[in-house]
Amino acid sequence: MRLAIFLLILCIFEYAVAVDQTNFKTCDQSSFCRRCRNVKPDNTKFALVPGTLNIYSDSITADLQHKDNKHLFSLKLEGIEKGDTFRLLIDEKTPLKPRYRVVDSLKEIPKPGSIKVQEGQGELTITSGSNKAVVVADPFRIDFYQNNVLTVSVNAKGLLTFEHLRPKPQELGTDSPDANEVKSSDEITDPGAWEENFKSHHDSKPYGPEAVALDFSFPEAEVLFGIPEHADSFVLKSTSGTDPYRLYNTDVFEYILDSKMALYGSVPVLYGHGPKRTAGVFWQNAAETWVDIYTAEKNVVSSIVNFVSGSSKTDPPAAHFMSESGIIDVFILLGPSPIDVFKQYTELTGSGPLPQMFALAYHQSRWNYNSEDDVEEVSAKFDEYDIPMDTMWLDIEYTDGKRYFTWDKFKFSNPLGMFRNLSKLGRHMVIIIDPHIKRDDQYFFHKDCTERGLYTKTREGKDYEGWCWPGAASYPDFFNPEVRAYYASQYLPSNFKTVTADVMIWNDMNEPSVFNGPEVTMPKDMIHYGNWEHRDVHNLYGHMHVMGTFDGLLGRDPNQRPYILTRSHFAGTQRYASIWTGDNTADWGHLQHSLKMCLSEAVAGFSFCGADVGGFFGNPDAELFARWYQTGAFLPFFRGHAHIDTKRREPWLFPEDTRLIVRDAIRKRYAFLPLWYTMFYEHEMTGEPVMRPLLAHYPQDKEGYNIDYEFLLQDRLLVRPVMDRGASKVNVYFPSTDDKKTGDVWYDINTLKKYTNAGYESLPVDSRTIPVFQRGGTIIPKKERIRRAATLMKNDPYTLVVCLDRAGKAQGTLYIDDEKSYAYRKGEFNYLLFEFENGQLNVNFKSKPNFKTTAWIERVVIAGLDRTPKSATLIVGGVSQDLEVLPHEEGVAIRKPGISVLELFTIRLNF
Ligand SMILES: *[C@@H]1O[C@H](CO)[C@@H](O)[C@H](O)[C@H]1NC(C)=O
């Protein structure tokens, strides 16, 4: 025990000392970033080589040459069959050794479609569907047109960099005349090109400089957004005079806000948006990447500069991607609408699968629940205070000395009994499994990895050893399929005997976090499967870890949808896991950033995102705690979590009024679960994000571009949480549908009060208010009988809330299945479409209802009628029945229609 505490203190000490801002590189401290950033614009060295063009039915290839050093590159351009998308690949024609290509990010290899090619004077036009790419040979650039409108330009700024692999300078014989010629035009003189030091860490860089970089301009855009994960605004800021945004999966201790510093995840997709068009680029590269942003700053200085220089038009917004190694593999997504372009991205990398219902409900976590009794008591208290809760979480202290797949036998002597108890209440448990493996000869996992050579290796071929929660630790090489198979097999009931198939998994620290490593991670010259350097694959490590976990959970129970939470992520990880924003802090700024960060993740494929409710570090006061629950209740992933050094903060430990506000917020979440579940089904089917920025549906509303303190859930709800201390009012922005400043009609979800004006509206709030509005024109399914866990509400009746638009119409969907298995993929589900028009509500099945349920509709609420109906008539199978209509808030409620969700029906209002 004492030793364990000592090690823990040592660990925290190590951790706290290893991480402040100066322990992470700036661009200037990174040789490749310096080199790429120093490339002068408007003077590209690259040109296509005449006579090397090959035209195929679905692609073209040509040689690209660096004009000074004459090095040759091969270029390939494909038009992708589905979605308005092109793929551009550039690699060395004959590299000294192969360069890394990402393969695990895409859901499958995208099929190229047929193209038409027209050769012109020094340029080439490639038509794919209604899109075209115009390739200019010299100076090299490509212009992409969607429906004849120039939407994305590649290398328009001339910042293309492709550092070819080369022998180390001293290995090059100086007496060879050839060598001298190459040297003069091809020297890379940056002192960090062949080896680099940062703090006490040395990077041996055996392959020398091998960076790739390219710029993308968006002529139709006014703002750029994307490239999570950063604790910054949704719209990207200009990097002029600052560091570029950095993508390098890193465990940052107490991360700061309004920062371009790298965080735990890297998703290299970036969008350009303007009133008429949205387009994107997906830069598929897993090495460390920096992104410079060129946007006209809306500030006095730039207007003065423009005034002085007499320029009326500034350059279009642009982004400059710079990666340390790999190849150029980029998808150009041509939109034209925001939803189109988000779908084009998920068409490539996949959408998040429909989770089990419990995963969308409320999760209770802390570092740590300390024993089975502790778990039992917390679960019981939720019942005592009548607060719904579906899932209890265990952080690292449940293990036997941070040996994953084992239990601390003193604190958790009967885990199966604990799970059985939770299951009886309809509850679940999630336990943490991290990738660092304790170097302990008695630990089976370590023994297996050592004997079978499953760890990531050093340059000398030894097992790499770092320092993390267990003390000395090694890191399985998840890039090796054999390692993933071994790891997955550990989840089999025959191996992991102390968990049931309902226990789900949290993968943390998988950047990977290495307390004593450079920038708290693994050195770049470590070696992975296939002889790739960690440098080439760093941002994918967590992704490969999660793939192994997903396989493990499926192997354990092929018919149950796995639930995984991961901290590290890359493009495509959304196919396997949900994410959260990592180790945030209990302050108002972090609460506000939880929205901005999840919005950026949502447009990058990660709809299932949330932040630690209450804040991980520090102790929230009652007001912040309550406001955080109110906000978290409307974010996709909803979990309270806290650091081991914080005070216990279960809701009943706060004063009664706070406890009741928290209870109320969680109960609101449960009431909306049918909507959440329907939205996540539709997300899986369409790839459209669940959580959306205003511009997704109001692309012309420029005021809305920079509003990232409110958001949409699909196009049905507008959420504007209270996120300021002492607020007695909030300024809600109702977006406008066109430039004439007319908007939709919105209804307060509690009072059904109607708002008809676009623009800012100052609304009074009290401590209980969560400003959320339903859009006129939508129908939302809810359940209003709240139980202790969502899993117990499966057969409960539905309420439909019909909010009418200006024309008196509305529609909405409801999706129902067993909430747990994959039977829905074989058609066992019901998918209903409700439509209201001319005073009449109709239901249709979007496909044949195949899931048996006793659930029924107990109430229909209608808001926005211009007359009050006297009664209603229900018509089912030709039989009519009168129903009572009662006033309800600022609308009406039709009581007890009592219709099964498996029946077709009509409800007619009688005026
Ligand atoms: C399960 O619940 C029973 C009854 O409340 C309790 O006595 C027992 O300790 C619980 N078991 C575990 C392992 O928590």
Tab-separated table of C-alpha atoms in Angstrom, residues 671-672 674-676 679 713-718 749 772-775 778-783 798-803 810-814 834 859 861:
chain	number	residue	atom	x	y	z
A	671	ALA	CA	-37.089	13.094	-21.538
A	672	PHE	CA	-35.281	13.826	-24.819
A	674	PRO	CA	-36.035	9.264	-27.961
A	675	LEU	CA	-34.831	12.287	-29.938
A	676	TRP	CA	-31.153	11.565	-29.163
A	679	MET	CA	-30.641	11.500	-34.213
A	713	LEU	CA	-29.139	19.542	-32.637
A	714	GLN	CA	-29.893	18.488	-36.212
A	715	ASP	CA	-32.230	21.232	-37.383
A	716	ARG	CA	-34.654	20.565	-34.560
A	717	LEU	CA	-33.309	22.221	-31.420
A	718	LEU	CA	-31.370	25.411	-30.795
A	749	ILE	CA	-39.214	23.918	-24.986
A	772	VAL	CA	-33.466	25.564	-25.564
A	773	PHE	CA	-35.803	26.146	-28.488
A	774	GLN	CA	-37.585	23.817	-30.865
A	775	ARG	CA	-37.730	24.945	-34.453
A	778	THR	CA	-40.389	20.017	-36.523
A	779	ILE	CA	-41.905	17.210	-34.480
A	780	ILE	CA	-39.882	15.835	-31.581
A	781	PRO	CA	-40.476	12.510	-29.801
A	782	LYS	CA	-40.019	12.491	-26.020
A	783	LYS	CA	-40.690	10.264	-23.035
A	798	TYR	CA	-44.051	8.612	-26.166
A	799	THR	CA	-45.072	12.231	-26.255
A	800	LEU	CA	-44.889	14.024	-29.585
A	801	VAL	CA	-44.196	17.740	-29.562
A	802	VAL	CA	-45.390	19.359	-32.773
A	803	CYS	CA	-44.120	22.906	-33.358
A	810	ALA	CA	-44.319	20.322	-39.204
A	811	GLN	CA	-42.625	16.976	-39.587
A	812	GLY	CA	-40.312	14.712	-37.645
A	813	THR	CA	-39.035	11.187	-37.287
A	814	LEU	CA	-38.903	8.602	-34.515
A	834	PHE	CA	-44.891	12.200	-38.553
A	859	ARG	CA	-49.768	12.580	-25.687
A	861	VAL	CA	-48.561	18.536	-27.830
